[in-house]
């Protein structure tokens, strides 16, 4: 017990830790039933190409509206779902819902779905993807799975094999949040990615004159160009940022400037909008 230790600092610290653990426990209980209670939904954020300004597709982003806790951000509940081993179930629902929706969009529009490293460790994942594609009727090349480098850190060989089986289905892969973790160029030689997503923090820093961020974006773009794959700049909020990432050679961009993540009813209107306007400087 902290009290027995006789060090005042622990007495201050322990309640905070306790509250944190208790909060997590309560949140986890709510999370377990959230899907069944219909508290989860997907929001769709447009991804556009920086040259023509045309809509390339949408990224599906999971939303949890809890009657008890309000809007809980994915950065909060995804790690909980991973720890509680319910990410596979939630992730399968995300895939099914997003692919069913995307099947009704105009041909050529892609859907990007985030996949947790924990989902990839699950033996049934590839089968889930194949089943979802068959059920939705979405052609495999319109689905892009976004994985982070965390995938490779956990169980290196297993992840690479699973990703290869996903590629065999004809599904595309995107390397998300590139540059913020333990990015290694090795991943790019072991797995065939269709795009690299540059985290919004680099875009913001570079637009503010950050030399390191600028250098990193340049290097990633050069790398992607030599591998003949796309670069998607995330978190683009201003015209300055859009112009910068276009000038740096990022092929695609995503961010509030082009559209926030929207509920499904609004994506169809977006899909039909004249996207050529968004390229105008
Ligand atoms: P991410 O995959 O990198 O998604 C991009 C995040 O940036 C989203 O946050 C999006 O709302 C936010 N964003 C987009 N444009 C802007 C902008 O202009 N400015 C700023 N400041 N932010 C912008 P969100 O929706 O909170 O998701 C956070 C993370 O949670 C995602 O990062 C992804 O890693 C994870 N996530 C979301 N949905 C899912 C899911 O269905 N499954 C899994 N496994 N992870 C998910
Ligand atoms: Mg993503
Ligand atoms: Mg990202
Ligand atoms: Mg991010």
Coordinates of C-alpha atoms and ligand atoms in Angstrom, one line a residue:
X1 CA 0.0 0.0 0.0
X2 CA 1.2 3.4 -0.8
X3 CA 0.4 4.6 2.7
X4 CA 2.7 2.0 4.2
X5 CA 5.5 3.1 2.0
X6 CA 5.4 6.3 3.9
X7 CA 6.2 8.4 0.8
X8 CA 3.8 11.3 0.3
X9 CA 4.3 11.3 -3.4
X10 CA 2.6 7.9 -3.7
X11 CA -0.4 9.1 -1.8
X12 CA -0.9 11.8 -4.4
X13 CA -0.2 9.5 -7.3
X14 CA -2.2 6.3 -6.4
X15 CA -5.7 7.8 -6.5
X16 CA -5.1 9.2 -10.0
X17 CA -3.9 5.7 -11.2
X18 CA -6.9 4.2 -9.6
X19 CA -9.3 6.6 -11.2
X20 CA -7.7 5.9 -14.6
X21 CA -8.0 2.1 -14.2
X22 CA -11.6 2.4 -12.9
X23 CA -12.5 4.7 -15.8
X24 CA -11.0 2.2 -18.3
X25 CA -12.9 -0.6 -16.7
X26 CA -16.2 1.2 -16.9
X27 CA -15.6 2.4 -20.4
X28 CA -14.6 -1.2 -21.5
X29 CA -17.9 -2.6 -20.1
X30 CA -19.8 0.0 -22.1
X31 CA -17.7 -0.7 -25.2
X32 CA -18.5 -4.4 -25.1
X33 CA -22.2 -3.7 -25.8
X34 CA -21.8 -0.6 -27.9
X35 CA -22.1 -2.3 -31.3
X36 CA -25.1 -4.4 -30.3
X37 CA -26.9 -1.3 -29.0
X38 CA -26.3 0.5 -32.2
X39 CA -24.0 3.2 -30.7
X40 CA -21.4 2.8 -33.4
X41 CA -21.4 4.3 -36.8
X42 CA -19.0 5.1 -39.6
X43 CA -18.1 8.5 -40.9
X44 CA -16.5 8.9 -44.3
X45 CA -13.8 11.4 -45.2
X46 CA -13.0 12.3 -48.8
X47 CA -9.6 11.6 -50.3
X48 CA -8.8 13.7 -53.4
X49 CA -6.0 13.7 -55.9
X50 CA -3.9 16.9 -55.6
X51 CA -3.5 17.4 -59.4
X52 CA -7.0 17.3 -60.8
X53 CA -8.7 17.8 -57.5
X54 CA -10.9 14.8 -58.2
X55 CA -12.4 12.5 -55.6
X56 CA -10.5 9.3 -55.2
X57 CA -12.6 7.8 -52.5
X58 CA -13.3 7.9 -48.8
X59 CA -11.7 6.7 -45.6
X60 CA -14.1 5.1 -43.2
X61 CA -13.6 6.4 -39.6
X62 CA -15.3 4.7 -36.7
X63 CA -17.5 6.7 -34.4
X64 CA -18.9 5.8 -30.9
X65 CA -21.7 7.9 -29.4
X66 CA -22.2 6.6 -25.9
X67 CA -25.3 7.7 -24.0
X68 CA -23.1 7.5 -20.9
X69 CA -19.8 9.0 -22.0
X70 CA -20.8 11.1 -25.0
X71 CA -18.6 11.0 -28.1
X72 CA -15.6 8.8 -27.4
X73 CA -12.8 9.3 -29.9
X74 CA -11.3 6.3 -31.6
X75 CA -7.8 7.1 -30.2
X76 CA -9.5 6.3 -26.8
X77 CA -11.6 3.3 -27.5
X78 CA -9.6 1.4 -30.2
X79 CA -6.8 0.6 -27.8
X80 CA -9.4 -0.6 -25.3
X81 CA -11.1 -2.8 -27.9
X82 CA -7.7 -4.3 -28.7
X83 CA -7.0 -5.0 -25.1
X84 CA -10.5 -6.4 -24.5
X85 CA -10.2 -8.7 -27.5
X86 CA -13.3 -7.3 -29.1
X87 CA -11.5 -5.5 -32.0
X88 CA -11.9 -8.4 -34.3
X89 CA -15.7 -8.2 -33.9
X90 CA -15.8 -4.4 -34.2
X91 CA -13.4 -4.5 -37.1
X92 CA -15.4 -7.1 -39.0
X93 CA -18.5 -4.9 -38.6
X94 CA -16.5 -1.9 -39.9
X95 CA -15.4 -3.8 -42.9
X96 CA -18.9 -5.1 -43.7
X97 CA -20.6 -1.8 -43.2
X98 CA -18.0 0.2 -45.2
X99 CA -17.9 -2.3 -48.1
X100 CA -21.7 -2.5 -48.4
X101 CA -21.8 1.3 -48.5
X102 CA -19.0 1.6 -51.0
X103 CA -20.7 -0.9 -53.3
X104 CA -23.4 1.7 -53.9
X105 CA -20.9 4.5 -54.9
X106 CA -20.0 5.3 -58.4
X107 CA -17.5 2.9 -59.9
X108 CA -13.9 3.9 -59.4
X109 CA -14.4 5.4 -55.9
X110 CA -12.4 3.5 -53.3
X111 CA -13.0 2.8 -49.7
X112 CA -10.2 2.9 -47.2
X113 CA -10.7 0.9 -44.0
X114 CA -8.3 1.1 -41.0
X115 CA -7.1 -2.3 -39.6
X116 CA -5.6 -2.7 -36.2
X117 CA -2.5 -4.9 -35.8
X118 CA -4.4 -7.1 -33.4
X119 CA -7.0 -7.8 -36.1
X120 CA -4.2 -9.0 -38.4
X121 CA -3.0 -11.4 -35.8
X122 CA -6.3 -13.2 -35.9
X123 CA -6.3 -16.3 -38.2
X124 CA -9.8 -15.6 -39.4
X125 CA -9.0 -12.1 -40.8
X126 CA -8.3 -13.0 -44.4
X127 CA -11.4 -15.1 -44.5
X128 CA -13.4 -12.2 -43.1
X129 CA -12.1 -9.9 -45.8
X130 CA -12.9 -12.4 -48.5
X131 CA -16.4 -13.0 -47.2
X132 CA -17.2 -9.3 -46.9
X133 CA -16.1 -8.7 -50.5
X134 CA -18.3 -11.6 -51.7
X135 CA -21.3 -10.5 -49.7
X136 CA -21.1 -6.8 -50.7
X137 CA -20.2 -7.4 -54.3
X138 CA -17.5 -4.8 -54.1
X139 CA -14.6 -5.5 -56.4
X140 CA -11.4 -6.2 -54.4
X141 CA -9.4 -3.4 -56.0
X142 CA -11.8 -0.8 -54.6
X143 CA -11.0 -1.8 -51.1
X144 CA -7.8 -0.4 -49.5
X145 CA -6.8 -1.5 -46.0
X146 CA -4.8 1.0 -44.0
X147 CA -2.3 -0.5 -41.7
X148 CA 0.3 1.2 -39.5
X149 CA 3.9 0.1 -39.0
X150 CA 2.7 -1.3 -35.6
X151 CA 1.6 -4.3 -37.7
X152 CA 5.2 -5.2 -38.3
X153 CA 6.4 -4.6 -34.8
X154 CA 4.2 -7.2 -33.1
X155 CA 4.7 -10.3 -35.0
X156 CA 6.8 -9.6 -38.0
X157 CA 6.7 -12.7 -40.2
X158 CA 3.0 -13.5 -39.4
X159 CA 1.9 -10.0 -40.4
X160 CA 3.9 -10.1 -43.7
X161 CA 2.3 -13.4 -44.6
X162 CA -1.2 -12.2 -43.7
X163 CA -0.7 -9.1 -45.8
X164 CA 0.5 -11.2 -48.7
X165 CA -2.7 -13.2 -48.5
X166 CA -4.7 -10.0 -48.5
X167 CA -2.9 -8.8 -51.6
X168 CA -3.7 -12.1 -53.2
X169 CA -7.4 -11.3 -52.9
X170 CA -6.7 -8.2 -55.0
X171 CA -7.2 -5.8 -52.1
X172 CA -4.9 -2.8 -51.8
X173 CA -2.8 -1.8 -48.8
X174 CA -2.0 1.6 -47.6
X175 CA 0.7 2.4 -45.0
X176 CA -0.9 4.8 -42.5
X177 CA 0.7 7.4 -40.3
X178 CA 4.0 7.0 -42.0
X179 CA 6.8 8.7 -40.2
X180 CA 5.4 8.9 -36.6
X181 CA 6.3 5.4 -35.4
X182 CA 9.3 3.3 -36.0
X183 CA 9.1 3.7 -39.7
X184 CA 11.4 1.3 -41.5
X185 CA 11.9 1.3 -45.3
X186 CA 12.2 -2.5 -44.9
X187 CA 8.4 -2.8 -44.6
X188 CA 8.0 -1.3 -48.1
X189 CA 10.2 -3.9 -49.7
X190 CA 8.5 -6.8 -47.9
X191 CA 4.9 -5.8 -48.6
X192 CA 3.4 -4.3 -51.7
X193 CA 1.7 -1.1 -50.6
X194 CA -0.4 1.0 -53.0
X195 CA 0.1 4.2 -51.0
X196 CA 1.8 5.8 -48.1
X197 CA -0.1 8.1 -45.8
X198 CA 1.9 11.0 -44.4
X199 CA 0.6 12.0 -41.0
X200 CA -1.1 15.4 -40.6
X201 CA 1.5 16.5 -38.0
X202 CA 4.2 16.6 -40.7
X203 CA 1.9 18.6 -43.1
X204 CA 1.2 21.1 -40.4
X205 CA 4.8 21.4 -39.3
X206 CA 6.1 21.8 -42.8
X207 CA 3.5 24.5 -43.7
X208 CA 4.7 26.4 -40.6
X209 CA 8.3 26.3 -42.0
X210 CA 9.5 23.3 -40.1
X211 CA 12.6 22.2 -42.0
X212 CA 12.7 18.6 -40.6
X213 CA 9.1 18.0 -41.5
X214 CA 9.7 19.4 -45.0
X215 CA 12.7 17.1 -45.4
X216 CA 10.7 14.1 -44.3
X217 CA 7.8 14.7 -46.6
X218 CA 10.3 15.2 -49.5
X219 CA 12.0 11.9 -48.7
X220 CA 8.8 10.0 -48.4
X221 CA 7.5 11.4 -51.7
X222 CA 10.8 10.6 -53.5
X223 CA 10.7 7.1 -52.0
X224 CA 7.1 6.6 -53.1
X225 CA 7.8 7.9 -56.6
X226 CA 10.6 5.5 -57.0
X227 CA 8.4 2.6 -55.9
X228 CA 5.6 4.0 -58.1
X229 CA 3.1 4.3 -55.4
X230 CA 0.8 7.1 -54.2
X231 CA 1.4 9.5 -51.3
X232 CA -1.6 10.7 -49.4
X233 CA -1.0 13.8 -47.2
X234 CA -3.3 13.7 -44.2
X235 CA -4.8 16.5 -42.1
X236 CA -4.8 19.1 -44.8
X237 CA -6.7 22.1 -43.4
X238 CA -5.7 25.1 -45.3
X239 CA -5.1 26.2 -48.9
X240 CA -1.4 26.8 -48.0
X241 CA -1.1 23.3 -46.8
X242 CA -2.8 22.0 -50.0
X243 CA -0.5 24.0 -52.2
X244 CA 2.6 22.8 -50.3
X245 CA 1.8 19.1 -50.4
X246 CA 0.9 19.4 -54.1
X247 CA 4.1 21.2 -54.8
X248 CA 6.1 18.6 -52.9
X249 CA 4.6 16.0 -55.2
X250 CA 2.1 14.3 -52.8
X251 CA -0.4 12.6 -55.2
X252 CA -3.4 12.7 -52.9
X253 CA -4.6 14.7 -49.9
X254 CA -7.2 14.3 -47.2
X255 CA -8.3 16.7 -44.6
X256 CA -10.9 19.2 -43.3
X257 CA -10.2 21.5 -46.3
X258 CA -11.8 19.0 -48.6
X259 CA -14.3 17.6 -46.2
X260 CA -14.6 16.4 -42.6
X261 CA -15.6 12.8 -41.9
X262 CA -19.3 12.7 -42.7
X263 CA -22.2 10.5 -41.9
X264 CA -23.1 8.0 -44.6
X265 CA -26.2 10.0 -45.9
X266 CA -23.9 12.9 -46.9
X267 CA -21.3 10.9 -48.7
X268 CA -23.5 10.3 -51.7
X269 CA -24.0 14.0 -52.2
X270 CA -20.2 14.5 -51.9
X271 CA -19.5 11.7 -54.4
X272 CA -21.6 13.6 -57.0
X273 CA -20.1 17.0 -56.3
X274 CA -17.9 18.7 -58.9
X275 CA -14.5 18.0 -57.4
X276 CA -12.6 19.9 -60.1
X277 CA -13.4 23.1 -58.1
X278 CA -11.3 21.9 -55.2
X279 CA -8.1 22.0 -57.3
X280 CA -8.5 25.7 -57.9
X281 CA -5.7 27.6 -56.1
Ligands
LIG1 P1 -6.1 7.8 -39.1 O1 -6.4 6.5 -39.8 O2 -4.8 8.4 -39.4 O3 -7.3 8.8 -39.5 C1 -7.1 10.2 -39.7 C2 -7.5 11.0 -38.6 O4 -7.3 12.3 -38.8 C3 -9.0 10.9 -38.2 O5 -9.2 11.0 -36.8 C4 -9.6 12.1 -38.9 O6 -10.8 12.5 -38.4 C5 -8.5 13.1 -38.6 N1 -8.5 14.2 -39.6 C6 -8.8 14.2 -40.8 N2 -8.7 15.4 -41.4 C7 -8.2 16.2 -40.4 C8 -7.8 17.6 -40.4 O7 -7.8 18.3 -41.4 N3 -7.2 18.1 -39.2 C9 -7.1 17.3 -38.1 N4 -6.6 17.8 -37.0 N5 -7.5 16.0 -38.1 C10 -8.0 15.5 -39.3 P2 -10.2 10.0 -36.0 O8 -11.4 9.8 -36.8 O9 -10.3 10.6 -34.7 O10 -9.4 8.7 -36.0 C11 -8.2 8.6 -35.3 C12 -7.5 7.3 -35.5 O11 -8.3 6.2 -35.0 C13 -7.4 7.0 -37.0 O12 -6.2 7.6 -37.5 C14 -7.2 5.4 -36.9 O13 -5.9 5.1 -36.6 C15 -8.1 5.0 -35.8 N6 -9.4 4.5 -36.3 C16 -10.5 5.2 -36.8 N7 -11.4 4.4 -37.2 C17 -10.9 3.1 -37.1 C18 -11.4 1.8 -37.4 O14 -12.5 1.6 -37.9 N8 -10.6 0.7 -37.0 C19 -9.3 0.9 -36.5 N9 -8.6 -0.2 -36.2 N10 -8.8 2.1 -36.2 C20 -9.6 3.2 -36.5
LIG2 MG1 -6.3 5.8 -41.6
LIG3 MG1 -3.3 8.4 -40.7
LIG4 MG1 -3.2 9.9 -38.0

